mmCIF file of C-alpha atoms in Angstrom:
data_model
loop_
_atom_site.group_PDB
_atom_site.id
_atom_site.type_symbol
_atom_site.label_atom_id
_atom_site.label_comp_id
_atom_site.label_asym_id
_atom_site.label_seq_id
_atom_site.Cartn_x
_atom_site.Cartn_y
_atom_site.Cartn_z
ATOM 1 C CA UNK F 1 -14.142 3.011 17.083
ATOM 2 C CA UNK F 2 -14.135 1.968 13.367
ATOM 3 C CA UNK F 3 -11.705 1.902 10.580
ATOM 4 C CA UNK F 4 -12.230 3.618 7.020
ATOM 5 C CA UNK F 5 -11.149 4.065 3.474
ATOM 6 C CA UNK F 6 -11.827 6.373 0.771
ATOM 7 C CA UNK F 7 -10.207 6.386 -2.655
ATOM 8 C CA UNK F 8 -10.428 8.553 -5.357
ATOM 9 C CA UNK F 9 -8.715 8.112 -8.941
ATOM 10 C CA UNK F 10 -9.083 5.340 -11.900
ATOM 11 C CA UNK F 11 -10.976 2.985 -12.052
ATOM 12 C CA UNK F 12 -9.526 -0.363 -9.295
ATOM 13 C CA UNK F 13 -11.817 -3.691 -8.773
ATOM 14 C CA UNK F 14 -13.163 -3.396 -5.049
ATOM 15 C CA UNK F 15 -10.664 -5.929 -4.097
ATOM 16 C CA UNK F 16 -8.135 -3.892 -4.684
ATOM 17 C CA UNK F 17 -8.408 -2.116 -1.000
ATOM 18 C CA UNK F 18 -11.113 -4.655 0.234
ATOM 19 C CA UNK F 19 -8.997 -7.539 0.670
ATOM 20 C CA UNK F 20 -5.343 -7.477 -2.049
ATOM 21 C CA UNK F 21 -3.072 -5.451 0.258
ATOM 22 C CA UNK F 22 -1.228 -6.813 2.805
ATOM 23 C CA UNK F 23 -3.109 -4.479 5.513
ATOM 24 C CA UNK F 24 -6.275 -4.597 3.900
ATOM 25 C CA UNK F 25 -9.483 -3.114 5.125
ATOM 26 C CA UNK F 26 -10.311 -7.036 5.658
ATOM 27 C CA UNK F 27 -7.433 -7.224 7.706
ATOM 28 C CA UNK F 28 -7.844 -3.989 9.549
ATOM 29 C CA UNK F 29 -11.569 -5.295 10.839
ATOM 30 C CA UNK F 30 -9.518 -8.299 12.142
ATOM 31 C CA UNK F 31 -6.139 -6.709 13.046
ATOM 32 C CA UNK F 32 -5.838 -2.846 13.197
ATOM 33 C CA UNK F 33 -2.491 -1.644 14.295
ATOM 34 C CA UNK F 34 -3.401 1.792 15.724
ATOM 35 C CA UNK F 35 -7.014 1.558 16.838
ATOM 36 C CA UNK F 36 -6.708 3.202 20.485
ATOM 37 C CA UNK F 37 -10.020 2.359 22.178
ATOM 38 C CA UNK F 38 -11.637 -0.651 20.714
ATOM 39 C CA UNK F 39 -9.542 -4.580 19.891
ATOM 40 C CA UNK F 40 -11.443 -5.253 16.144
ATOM 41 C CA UNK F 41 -14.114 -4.311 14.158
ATOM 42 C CA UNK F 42 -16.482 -6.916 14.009
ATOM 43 C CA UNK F 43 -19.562 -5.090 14.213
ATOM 44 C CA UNK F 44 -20.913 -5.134 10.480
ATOM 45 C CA UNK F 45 -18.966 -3.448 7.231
ATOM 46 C CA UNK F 46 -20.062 -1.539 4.109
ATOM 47 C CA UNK F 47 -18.419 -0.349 0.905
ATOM 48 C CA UNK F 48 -20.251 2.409 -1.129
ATOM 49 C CA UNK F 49 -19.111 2.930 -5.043
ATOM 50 C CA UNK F 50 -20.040 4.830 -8.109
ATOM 51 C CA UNK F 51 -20.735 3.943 -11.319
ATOM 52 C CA UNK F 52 -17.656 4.344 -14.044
ATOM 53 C CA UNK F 53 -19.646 5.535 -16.759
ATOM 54 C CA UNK F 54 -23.173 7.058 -15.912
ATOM 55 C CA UNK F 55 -24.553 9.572 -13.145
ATOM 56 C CA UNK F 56 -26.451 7.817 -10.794
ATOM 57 C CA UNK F 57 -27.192 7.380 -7.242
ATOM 58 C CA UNK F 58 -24.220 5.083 -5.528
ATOM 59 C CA UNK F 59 -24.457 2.069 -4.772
ATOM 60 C CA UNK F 60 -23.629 0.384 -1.347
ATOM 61 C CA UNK F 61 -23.322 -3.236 0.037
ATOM 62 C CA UNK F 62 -23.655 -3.376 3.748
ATOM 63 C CA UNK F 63 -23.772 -6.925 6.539
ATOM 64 C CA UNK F 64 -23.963 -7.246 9.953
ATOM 65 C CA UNK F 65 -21.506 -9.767 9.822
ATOM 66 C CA UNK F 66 -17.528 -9.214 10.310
ATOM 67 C CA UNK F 67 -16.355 -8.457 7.077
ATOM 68 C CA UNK F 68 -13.810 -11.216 7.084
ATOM 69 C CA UNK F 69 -16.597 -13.964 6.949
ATOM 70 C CA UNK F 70 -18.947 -12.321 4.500
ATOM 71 C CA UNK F 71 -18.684 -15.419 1.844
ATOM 72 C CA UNK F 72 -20.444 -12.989 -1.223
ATOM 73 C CA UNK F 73 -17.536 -10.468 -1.144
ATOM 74 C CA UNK F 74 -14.607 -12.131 -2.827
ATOM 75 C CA UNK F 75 -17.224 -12.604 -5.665
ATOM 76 C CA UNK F 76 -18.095 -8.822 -5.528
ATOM 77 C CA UNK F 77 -14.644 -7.730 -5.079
ATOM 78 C CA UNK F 78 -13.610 -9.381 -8.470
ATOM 79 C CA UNK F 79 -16.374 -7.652 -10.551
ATOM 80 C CA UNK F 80 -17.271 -4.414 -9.015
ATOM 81 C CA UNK F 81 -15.196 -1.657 -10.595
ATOM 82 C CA UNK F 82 -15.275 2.109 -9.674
ATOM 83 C CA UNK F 83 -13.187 5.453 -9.683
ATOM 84 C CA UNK F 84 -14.807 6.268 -6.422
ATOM 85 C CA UNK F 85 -14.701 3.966 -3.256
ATOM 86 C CA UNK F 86 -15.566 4.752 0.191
ATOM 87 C CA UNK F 87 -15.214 1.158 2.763
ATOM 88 C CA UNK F 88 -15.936 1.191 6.511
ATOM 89 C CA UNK F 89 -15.180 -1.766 9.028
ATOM 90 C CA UNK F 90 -17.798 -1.115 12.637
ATOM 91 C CA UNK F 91 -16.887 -1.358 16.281
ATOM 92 C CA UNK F 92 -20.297 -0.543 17.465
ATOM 93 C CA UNK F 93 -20.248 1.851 20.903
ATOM 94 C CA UNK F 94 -21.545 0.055 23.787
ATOM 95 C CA UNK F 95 -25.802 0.319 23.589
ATOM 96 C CA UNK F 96 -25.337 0.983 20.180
ATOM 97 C CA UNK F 97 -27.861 -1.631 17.972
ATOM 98 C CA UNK F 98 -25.819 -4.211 15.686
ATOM 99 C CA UNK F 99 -28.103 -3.921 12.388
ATOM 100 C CA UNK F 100 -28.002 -2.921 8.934
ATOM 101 C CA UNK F 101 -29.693 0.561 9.649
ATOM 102 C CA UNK F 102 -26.306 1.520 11.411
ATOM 103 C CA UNK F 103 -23.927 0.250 9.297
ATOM 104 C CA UNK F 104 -22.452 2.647 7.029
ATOM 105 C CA UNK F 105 -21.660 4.026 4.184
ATOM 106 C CA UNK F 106 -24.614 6.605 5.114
ATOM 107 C CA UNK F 107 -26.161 7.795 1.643
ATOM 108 C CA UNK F 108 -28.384 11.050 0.524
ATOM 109 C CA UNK F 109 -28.715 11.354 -3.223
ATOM 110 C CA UNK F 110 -25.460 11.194 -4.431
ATOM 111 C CA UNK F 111 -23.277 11.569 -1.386
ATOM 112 C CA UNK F 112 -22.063 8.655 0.755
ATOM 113 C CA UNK F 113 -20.652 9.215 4.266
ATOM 114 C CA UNK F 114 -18.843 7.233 6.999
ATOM 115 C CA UNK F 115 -17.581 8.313 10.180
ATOM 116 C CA UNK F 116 -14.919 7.154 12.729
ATOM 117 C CA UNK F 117 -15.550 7.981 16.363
ATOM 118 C CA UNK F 118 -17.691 8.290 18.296
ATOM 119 C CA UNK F 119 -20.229 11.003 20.668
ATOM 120 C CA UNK F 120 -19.653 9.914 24.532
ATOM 121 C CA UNK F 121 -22.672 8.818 26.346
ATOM 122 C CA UNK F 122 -24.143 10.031 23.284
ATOM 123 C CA UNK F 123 -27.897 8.881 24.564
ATOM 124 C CA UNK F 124 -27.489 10.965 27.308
ATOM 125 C CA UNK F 125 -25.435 13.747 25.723
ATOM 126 C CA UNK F 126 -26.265 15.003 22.548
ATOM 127 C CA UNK F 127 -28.820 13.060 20.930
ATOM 128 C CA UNK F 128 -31.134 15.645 21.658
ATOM 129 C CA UNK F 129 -29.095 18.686 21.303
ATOM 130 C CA UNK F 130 -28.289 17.433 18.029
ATOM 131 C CA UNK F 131 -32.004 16.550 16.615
ATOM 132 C CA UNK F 132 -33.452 19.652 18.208
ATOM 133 C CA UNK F 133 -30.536 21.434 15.984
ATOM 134 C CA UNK F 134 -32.005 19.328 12.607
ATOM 135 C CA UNK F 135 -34.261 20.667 10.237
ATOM 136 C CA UNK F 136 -37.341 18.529 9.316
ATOM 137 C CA UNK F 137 -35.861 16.646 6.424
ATOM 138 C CA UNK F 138 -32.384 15.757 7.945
ATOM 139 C CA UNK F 139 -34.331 14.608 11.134
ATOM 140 C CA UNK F 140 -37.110 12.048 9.215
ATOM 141 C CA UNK F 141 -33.741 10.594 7.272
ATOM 142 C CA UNK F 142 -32.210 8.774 10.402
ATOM 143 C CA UNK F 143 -32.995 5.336 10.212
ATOM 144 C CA UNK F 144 -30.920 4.401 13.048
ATOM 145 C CA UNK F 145 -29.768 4.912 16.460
ATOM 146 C CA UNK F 146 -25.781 6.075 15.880
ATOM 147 C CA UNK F 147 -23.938 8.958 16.061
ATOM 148 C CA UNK F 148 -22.349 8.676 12.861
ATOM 149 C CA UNK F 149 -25.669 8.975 11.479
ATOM 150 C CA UNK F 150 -26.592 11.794 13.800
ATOM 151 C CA UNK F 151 -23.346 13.449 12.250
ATOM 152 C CA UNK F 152 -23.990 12.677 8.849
ATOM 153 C CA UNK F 153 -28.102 14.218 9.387
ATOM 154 C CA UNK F 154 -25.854 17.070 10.976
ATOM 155 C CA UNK F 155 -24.088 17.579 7.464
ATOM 156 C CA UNK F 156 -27.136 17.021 4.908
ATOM 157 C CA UNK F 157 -28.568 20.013 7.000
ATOM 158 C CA UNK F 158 -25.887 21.753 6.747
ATOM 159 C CA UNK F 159 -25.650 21.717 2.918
ATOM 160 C CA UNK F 160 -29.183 22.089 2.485
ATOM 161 C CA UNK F 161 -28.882 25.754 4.475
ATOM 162 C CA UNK F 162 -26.090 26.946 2.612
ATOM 163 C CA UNK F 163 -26.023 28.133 -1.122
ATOM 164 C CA UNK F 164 -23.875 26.885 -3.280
ATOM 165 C CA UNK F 165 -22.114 25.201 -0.289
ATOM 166 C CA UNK F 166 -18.967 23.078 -0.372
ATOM 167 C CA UNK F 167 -17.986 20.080 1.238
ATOM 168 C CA UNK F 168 -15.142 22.015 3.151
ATOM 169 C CA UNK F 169 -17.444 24.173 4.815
ATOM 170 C CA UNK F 170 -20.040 22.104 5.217
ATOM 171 C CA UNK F 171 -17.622 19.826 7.475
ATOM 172 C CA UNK F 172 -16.194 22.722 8.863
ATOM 173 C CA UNK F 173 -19.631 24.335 10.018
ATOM 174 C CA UNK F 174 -21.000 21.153 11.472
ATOM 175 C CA UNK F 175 -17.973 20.262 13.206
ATOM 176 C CA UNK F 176 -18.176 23.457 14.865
ATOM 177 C CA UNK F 177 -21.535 23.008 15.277
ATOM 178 C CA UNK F 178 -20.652 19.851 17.258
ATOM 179 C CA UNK F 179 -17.740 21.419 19.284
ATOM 180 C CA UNK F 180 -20.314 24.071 20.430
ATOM 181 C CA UNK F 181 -22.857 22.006 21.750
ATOM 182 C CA UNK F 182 -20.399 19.573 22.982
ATOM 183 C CA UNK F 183 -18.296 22.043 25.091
ATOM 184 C CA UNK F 184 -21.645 23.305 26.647
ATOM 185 C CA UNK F 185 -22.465 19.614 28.020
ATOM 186 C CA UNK F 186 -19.112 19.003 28.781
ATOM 187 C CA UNK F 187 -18.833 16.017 26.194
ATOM 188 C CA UNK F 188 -16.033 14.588 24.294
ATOM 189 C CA UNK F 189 -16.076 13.449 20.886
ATOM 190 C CA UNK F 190 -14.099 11.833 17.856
ATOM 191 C CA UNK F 191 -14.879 12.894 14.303
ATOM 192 C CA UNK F 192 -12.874 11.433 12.072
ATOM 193 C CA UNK F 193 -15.537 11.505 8.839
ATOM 194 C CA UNK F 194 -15.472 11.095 4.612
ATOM 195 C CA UNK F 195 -17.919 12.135 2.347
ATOM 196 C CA UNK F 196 -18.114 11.896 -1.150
ATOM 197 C CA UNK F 197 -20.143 12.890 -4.380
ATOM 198 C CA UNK F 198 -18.177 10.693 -6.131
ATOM 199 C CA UNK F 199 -16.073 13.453 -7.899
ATOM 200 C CA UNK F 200 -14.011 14.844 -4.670
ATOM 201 C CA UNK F 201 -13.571 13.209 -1.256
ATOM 202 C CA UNK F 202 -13.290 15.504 1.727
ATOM 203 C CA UNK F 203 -12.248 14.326 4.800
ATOM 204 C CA UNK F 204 -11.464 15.559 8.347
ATOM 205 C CA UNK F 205 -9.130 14.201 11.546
ATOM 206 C CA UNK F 206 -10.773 16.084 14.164
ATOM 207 C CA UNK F 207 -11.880 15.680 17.960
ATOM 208 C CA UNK F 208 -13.144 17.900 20.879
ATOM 209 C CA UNK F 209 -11.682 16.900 24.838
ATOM 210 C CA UNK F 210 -9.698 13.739 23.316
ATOM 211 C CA UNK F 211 -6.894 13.238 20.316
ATOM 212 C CA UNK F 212 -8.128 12.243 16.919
ATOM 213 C CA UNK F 213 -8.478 8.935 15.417
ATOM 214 C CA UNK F 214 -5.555 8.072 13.407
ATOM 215 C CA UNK F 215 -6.024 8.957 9.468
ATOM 216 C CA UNK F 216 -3.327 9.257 6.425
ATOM 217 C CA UNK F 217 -3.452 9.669 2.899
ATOM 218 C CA UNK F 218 -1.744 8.831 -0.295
ATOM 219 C CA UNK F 219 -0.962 10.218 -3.728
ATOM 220 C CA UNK F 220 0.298 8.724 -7.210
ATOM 221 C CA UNK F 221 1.267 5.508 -5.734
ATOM 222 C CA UNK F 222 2.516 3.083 -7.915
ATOM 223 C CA UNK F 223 0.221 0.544 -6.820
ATOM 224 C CA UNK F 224 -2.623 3.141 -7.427
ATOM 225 C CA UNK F 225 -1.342 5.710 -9.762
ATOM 226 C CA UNK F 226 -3.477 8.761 -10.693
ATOM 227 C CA UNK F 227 -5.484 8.518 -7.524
ATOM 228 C CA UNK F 228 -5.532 9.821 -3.615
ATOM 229 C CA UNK F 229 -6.179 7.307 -1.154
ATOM 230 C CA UNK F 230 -7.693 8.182 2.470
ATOM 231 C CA UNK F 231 -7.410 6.111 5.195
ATOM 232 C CA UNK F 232 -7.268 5.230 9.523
ATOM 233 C CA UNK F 233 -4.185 3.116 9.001
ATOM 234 C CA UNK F 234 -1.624 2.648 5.762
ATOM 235 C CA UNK F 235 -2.969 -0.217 3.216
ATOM 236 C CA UNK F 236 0.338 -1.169 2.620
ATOM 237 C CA UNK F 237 4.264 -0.406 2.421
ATOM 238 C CA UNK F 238 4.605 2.855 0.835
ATOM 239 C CA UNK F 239 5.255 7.359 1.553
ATOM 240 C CA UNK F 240 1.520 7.536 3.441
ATOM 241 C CA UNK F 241 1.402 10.897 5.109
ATOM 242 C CA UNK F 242 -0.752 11.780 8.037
ATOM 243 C CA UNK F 243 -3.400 14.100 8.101
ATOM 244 C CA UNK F 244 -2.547 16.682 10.779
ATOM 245 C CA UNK F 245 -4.884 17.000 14.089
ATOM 246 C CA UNK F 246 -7.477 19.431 13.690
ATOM 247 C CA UNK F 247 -7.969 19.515 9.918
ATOM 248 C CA UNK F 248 -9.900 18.921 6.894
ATOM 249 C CA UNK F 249 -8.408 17.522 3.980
ATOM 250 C CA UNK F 250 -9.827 18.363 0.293
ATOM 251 C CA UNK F 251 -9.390 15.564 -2.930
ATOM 252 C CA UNK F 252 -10.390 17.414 -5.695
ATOM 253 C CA UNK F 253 -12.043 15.873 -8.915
ATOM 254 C CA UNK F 254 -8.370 16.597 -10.483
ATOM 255 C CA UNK F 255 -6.618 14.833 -7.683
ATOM 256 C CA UNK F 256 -5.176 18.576 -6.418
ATOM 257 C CA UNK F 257 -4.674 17.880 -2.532
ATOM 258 C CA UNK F 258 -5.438 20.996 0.386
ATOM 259 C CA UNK F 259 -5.634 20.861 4.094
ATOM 260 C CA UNK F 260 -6.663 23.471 5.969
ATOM 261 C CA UNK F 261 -6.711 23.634 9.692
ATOM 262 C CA UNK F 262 -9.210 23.959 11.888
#
């Protein structure tokens, strides 16, 4: 189990979600107050950004380390600037290697991905299933040995099938995807998941055989106005609302919110 964040909006220093609010995600690798099957996350971190003013590839900054004793990120915090921030704290599943090819954010051109959950036994389960599903270019982009990555190869093949695909139903068809060969091995599975182009954020709360991760989001607060915040636990005092079981939630470019259930 992991914790995330995604924001969306003007333009905030890093530090403004890494490590300013009282439950930051610094605090949440640390202390999280509603992480069900794992104590902290202090398996590795990454942050993924955009830049403000061109249209390039993102940039991420990823360590092994806990996040709380990374000594370059205070530094980073203060300078790095973006409208477009995705953050991920790691509580690596048992078997699962500790190194930098399985921390996330997960990248493909200009989408960034992170994932909270996890596939059970996943070795044994549906690692094959799921690579056997993959075309050839999703399959030769895993560089490590996760399921979040396995999900994430699961998406970039899903976009690259469909035409003009969104990010809504490219969630939507893989986490069907997953449900189907899941429910045929008799496997459980947690998929709470963000990904990003750096104009919309689209996120889901969903699992198959177990209850969701935790996962909320905010709008127009006055600590971050003109901007959506996602995330597995609230950042601070202030009207978060809960993204319902079973559902995909949609940040447009404009900030308009939808959820649709799955």
């Amino acid at each position: 189990m992991c914790r995330l964040v995604g924001y969306l909006g003007e333009a905030i220093l890093l530090d403004s979600i890494v490590s300013q609010p009282e439950h930051s995600l610094i605090v949440q690798g640390y202390k999280p107050q509603e992480m069900q099957e794992a104590l902290l996350n202090a398996d590795g971190f990454g942050l993924g950004w955009y830049h403000t003013q061109k249209e390039t590839a993102p940039f991420t900054y990823k360590n092994i380390q806990p996040i709380w004793n990374d000594i370059n990120l205070k530094s980073l915090g203060r300078y790095i600037e973006s409208n477009c921030i995705l953050g991920h704290v790691r509580s690596a599943t048992p078997g699962q290697a500790i190194d930098l090819s399985n921390c996330q954010p997960f990248n493909y051109k200009n989408l960034l991905f992170i994932h909270n959950g996890y596939i059970d036994k996943f070795r044994f389960t549906l690692y094959k299933p799921i690579r056997d599903y993959l075309q050839k270019l999703p399959y030769l982009l895993i560089k490590g040995n996760t399921d979040s990555e396995h999900i994430f190869a699961l998406l970039i093949n899903e976009i690259i099938e469909r035409i003009n695909c969104d990010f809504k139903e490219a969630l939507h068809g893989i986490l069907m995807v997953l449900t189907e060969i899941a429910q045929e091995n008799k496997v459980r599975f947690l998929a709470n998941t963000i990904i990003t182009d750096g104009h919309q954020l689209v996120a889901s709360r969903f699992a198959q055989g177990a209850i969701p991760p935790t996962l909320y989001w905010l709008k127009n607060s006055p600590k971050f106005p003109k901007s959506v915040i996602v995330a597995s636990e609230p950042l601070f005092v202030d009207d978060w609302q809960k993204v319902p079981e079973q559902s995909i939630i949609k940040v447009s470019k404009n900030l308009d919110i939808e959820i649709y259930q799955i």
